[in-house]
C-alpha positions as a Markdown table, in Angstrom:
| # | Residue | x | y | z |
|---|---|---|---|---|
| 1 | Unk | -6.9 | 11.6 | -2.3 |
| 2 | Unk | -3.4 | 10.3 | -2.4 |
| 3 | Unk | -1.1 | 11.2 | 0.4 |
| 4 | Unk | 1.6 | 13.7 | 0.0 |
| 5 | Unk | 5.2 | 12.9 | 1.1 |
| 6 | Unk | 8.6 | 14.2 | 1.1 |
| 7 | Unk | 12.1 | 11.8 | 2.1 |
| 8 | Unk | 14.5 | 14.1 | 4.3 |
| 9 | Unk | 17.9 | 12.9 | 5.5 |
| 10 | Unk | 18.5 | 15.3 | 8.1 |
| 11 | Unk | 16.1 | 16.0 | 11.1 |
| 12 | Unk | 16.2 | 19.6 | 11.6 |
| 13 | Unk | 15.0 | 20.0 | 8.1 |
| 14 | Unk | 12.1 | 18.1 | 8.7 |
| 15 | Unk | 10.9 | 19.7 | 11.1 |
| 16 | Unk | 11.2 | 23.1 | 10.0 |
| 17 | Unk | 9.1 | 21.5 | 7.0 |
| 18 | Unk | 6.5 | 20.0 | 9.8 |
| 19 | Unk | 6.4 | 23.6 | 11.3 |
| 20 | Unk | 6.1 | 25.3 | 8.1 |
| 21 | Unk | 3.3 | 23.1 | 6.6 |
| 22 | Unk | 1.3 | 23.3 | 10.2 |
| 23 | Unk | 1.0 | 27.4 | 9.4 |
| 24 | Unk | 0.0 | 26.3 | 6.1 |
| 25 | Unk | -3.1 | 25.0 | 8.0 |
| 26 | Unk | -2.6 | 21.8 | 7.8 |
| 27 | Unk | -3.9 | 19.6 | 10.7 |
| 28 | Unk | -2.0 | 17.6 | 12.9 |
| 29 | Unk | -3.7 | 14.4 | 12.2 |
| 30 | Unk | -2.8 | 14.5 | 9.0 |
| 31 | Unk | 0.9 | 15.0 | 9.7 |
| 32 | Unk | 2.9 | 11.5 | 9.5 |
| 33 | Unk | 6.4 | 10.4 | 10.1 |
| 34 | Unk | 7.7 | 7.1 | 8.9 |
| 35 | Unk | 11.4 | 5.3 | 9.4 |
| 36 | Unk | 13.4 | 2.5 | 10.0 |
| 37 | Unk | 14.4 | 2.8 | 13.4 |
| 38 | Unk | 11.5 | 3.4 | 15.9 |
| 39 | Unk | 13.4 | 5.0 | 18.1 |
| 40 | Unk | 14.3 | 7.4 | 15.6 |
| 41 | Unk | 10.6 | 7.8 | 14.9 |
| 42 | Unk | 10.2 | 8.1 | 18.7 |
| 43 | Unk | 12.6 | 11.1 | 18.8 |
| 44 | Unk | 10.7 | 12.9 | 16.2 |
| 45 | Unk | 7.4 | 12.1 | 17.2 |
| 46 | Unk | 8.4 | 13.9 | 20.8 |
| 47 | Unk | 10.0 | 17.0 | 19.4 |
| 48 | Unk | 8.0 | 17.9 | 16.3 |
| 49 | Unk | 4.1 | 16.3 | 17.8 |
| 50 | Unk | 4.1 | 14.3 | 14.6 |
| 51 | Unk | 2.0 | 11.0 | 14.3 |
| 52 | Unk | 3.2 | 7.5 | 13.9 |
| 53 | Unk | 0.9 | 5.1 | 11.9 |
| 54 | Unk | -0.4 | 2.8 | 14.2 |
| 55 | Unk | -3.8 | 1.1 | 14.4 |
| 56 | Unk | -6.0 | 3.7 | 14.3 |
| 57 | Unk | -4.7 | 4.2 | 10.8 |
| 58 | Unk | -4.0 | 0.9 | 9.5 |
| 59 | Unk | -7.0 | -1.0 | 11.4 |
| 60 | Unk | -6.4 | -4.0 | 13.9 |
| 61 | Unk | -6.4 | -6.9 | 11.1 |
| 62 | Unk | -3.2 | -5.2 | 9.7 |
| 63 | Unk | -1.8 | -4.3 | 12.7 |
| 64 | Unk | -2.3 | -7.8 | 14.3 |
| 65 | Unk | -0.4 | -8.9 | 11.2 |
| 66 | Unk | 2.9 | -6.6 | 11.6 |
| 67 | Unk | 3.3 | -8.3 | 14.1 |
| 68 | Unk | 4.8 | -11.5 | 12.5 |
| 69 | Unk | 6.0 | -9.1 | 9.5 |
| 70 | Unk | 10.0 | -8.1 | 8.9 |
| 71 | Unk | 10.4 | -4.7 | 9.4 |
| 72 | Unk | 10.2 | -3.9 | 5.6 |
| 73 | Unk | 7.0 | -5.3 | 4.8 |
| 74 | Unk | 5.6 | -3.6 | 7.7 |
| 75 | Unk | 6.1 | -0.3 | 6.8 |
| 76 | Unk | 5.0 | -1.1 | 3.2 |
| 77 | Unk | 2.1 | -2.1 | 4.8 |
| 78 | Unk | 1.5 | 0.6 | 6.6 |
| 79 | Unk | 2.0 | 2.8 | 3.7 |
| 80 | Unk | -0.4 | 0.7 | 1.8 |
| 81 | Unk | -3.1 | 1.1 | 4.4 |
| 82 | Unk | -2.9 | 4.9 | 4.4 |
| 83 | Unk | -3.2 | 5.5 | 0.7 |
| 84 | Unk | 0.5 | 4.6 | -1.3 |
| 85 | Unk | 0.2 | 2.2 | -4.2 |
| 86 | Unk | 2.4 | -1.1 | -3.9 |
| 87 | Unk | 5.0 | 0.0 | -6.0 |
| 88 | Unk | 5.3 | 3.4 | -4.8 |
| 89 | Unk | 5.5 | 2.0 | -0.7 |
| 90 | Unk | 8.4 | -0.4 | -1.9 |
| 91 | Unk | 10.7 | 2.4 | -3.5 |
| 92 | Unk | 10.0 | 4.4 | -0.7 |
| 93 | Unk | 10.7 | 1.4 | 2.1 |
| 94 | Unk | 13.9 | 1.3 | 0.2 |
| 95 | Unk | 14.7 | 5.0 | 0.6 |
| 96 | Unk | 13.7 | 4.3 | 4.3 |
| 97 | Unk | 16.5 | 1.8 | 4.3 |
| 98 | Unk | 19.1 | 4.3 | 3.9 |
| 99 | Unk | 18.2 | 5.6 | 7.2 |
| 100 | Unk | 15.9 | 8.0 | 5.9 |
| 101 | Unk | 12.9 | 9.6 | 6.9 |
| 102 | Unk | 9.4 | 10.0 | 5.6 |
| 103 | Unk | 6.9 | 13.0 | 6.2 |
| 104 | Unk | 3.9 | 11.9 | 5.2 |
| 105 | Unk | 0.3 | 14.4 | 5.0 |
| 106 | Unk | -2.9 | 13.0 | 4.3 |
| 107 | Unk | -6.1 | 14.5 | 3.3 |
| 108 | Unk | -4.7 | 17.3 | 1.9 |
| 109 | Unk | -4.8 | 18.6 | -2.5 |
| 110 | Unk | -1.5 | 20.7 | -2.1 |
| 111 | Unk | 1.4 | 20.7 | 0.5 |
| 112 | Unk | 4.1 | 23.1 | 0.6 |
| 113 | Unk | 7.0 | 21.5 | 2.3 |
């Protein structure tokens, strides 16, 4: 099953959109934010109880090896290792350029964000 995702610009919207798709049923673990600028991710992580991707996601090998990757090719990896195709991880890294975020739910047929 393919992970579902949606790119916001502005904070407060997503996480009205974490909070609506949590009474929705949708489990916690399966709730994912993605950016740039960790501390960014930080600040949403604390005030919405999102998850980051780290290495219980992506496994130690690939997370041993973000450590030597640019910041780009470590969030396509990361995006890679939880279920985006190549090309799909790179137009999104690009959106996550722009100072974006990304809400990302896994195991999960529909999502109503």
């Amino acid at each position: 099953m393919k992970p579902k995702f949606k790119v916001f610009h502005d904070d407060e919207q997503l996480s009205e959109s974490i909070e609506s798709i949590r009474k929705d049923g949708v489990n916690d673990d399966d709730i994912y934010i993605l950016a740039h600028d960790n501390d960014h991710v930080r600040r949403s992580k604390r005030k919405t109880d999102a998850n980051k991707i780290g290495v219980k996601e992506t496994g130690l090998g690939t997370a041993t090896k973000n450590i030597f990757r640019g910041k780009d090719d470590k969030l396509i990896s990361k995006m890679k290792e939880i279920g985006f195709e190549q090309d799909k991880a790179q137009k999104l890294e690009k959106e996550l350029n722009k100072g974006k975020s990304l809400l990302i739910v896994t195991n999960h047929d529909q999502v109503n964000f």
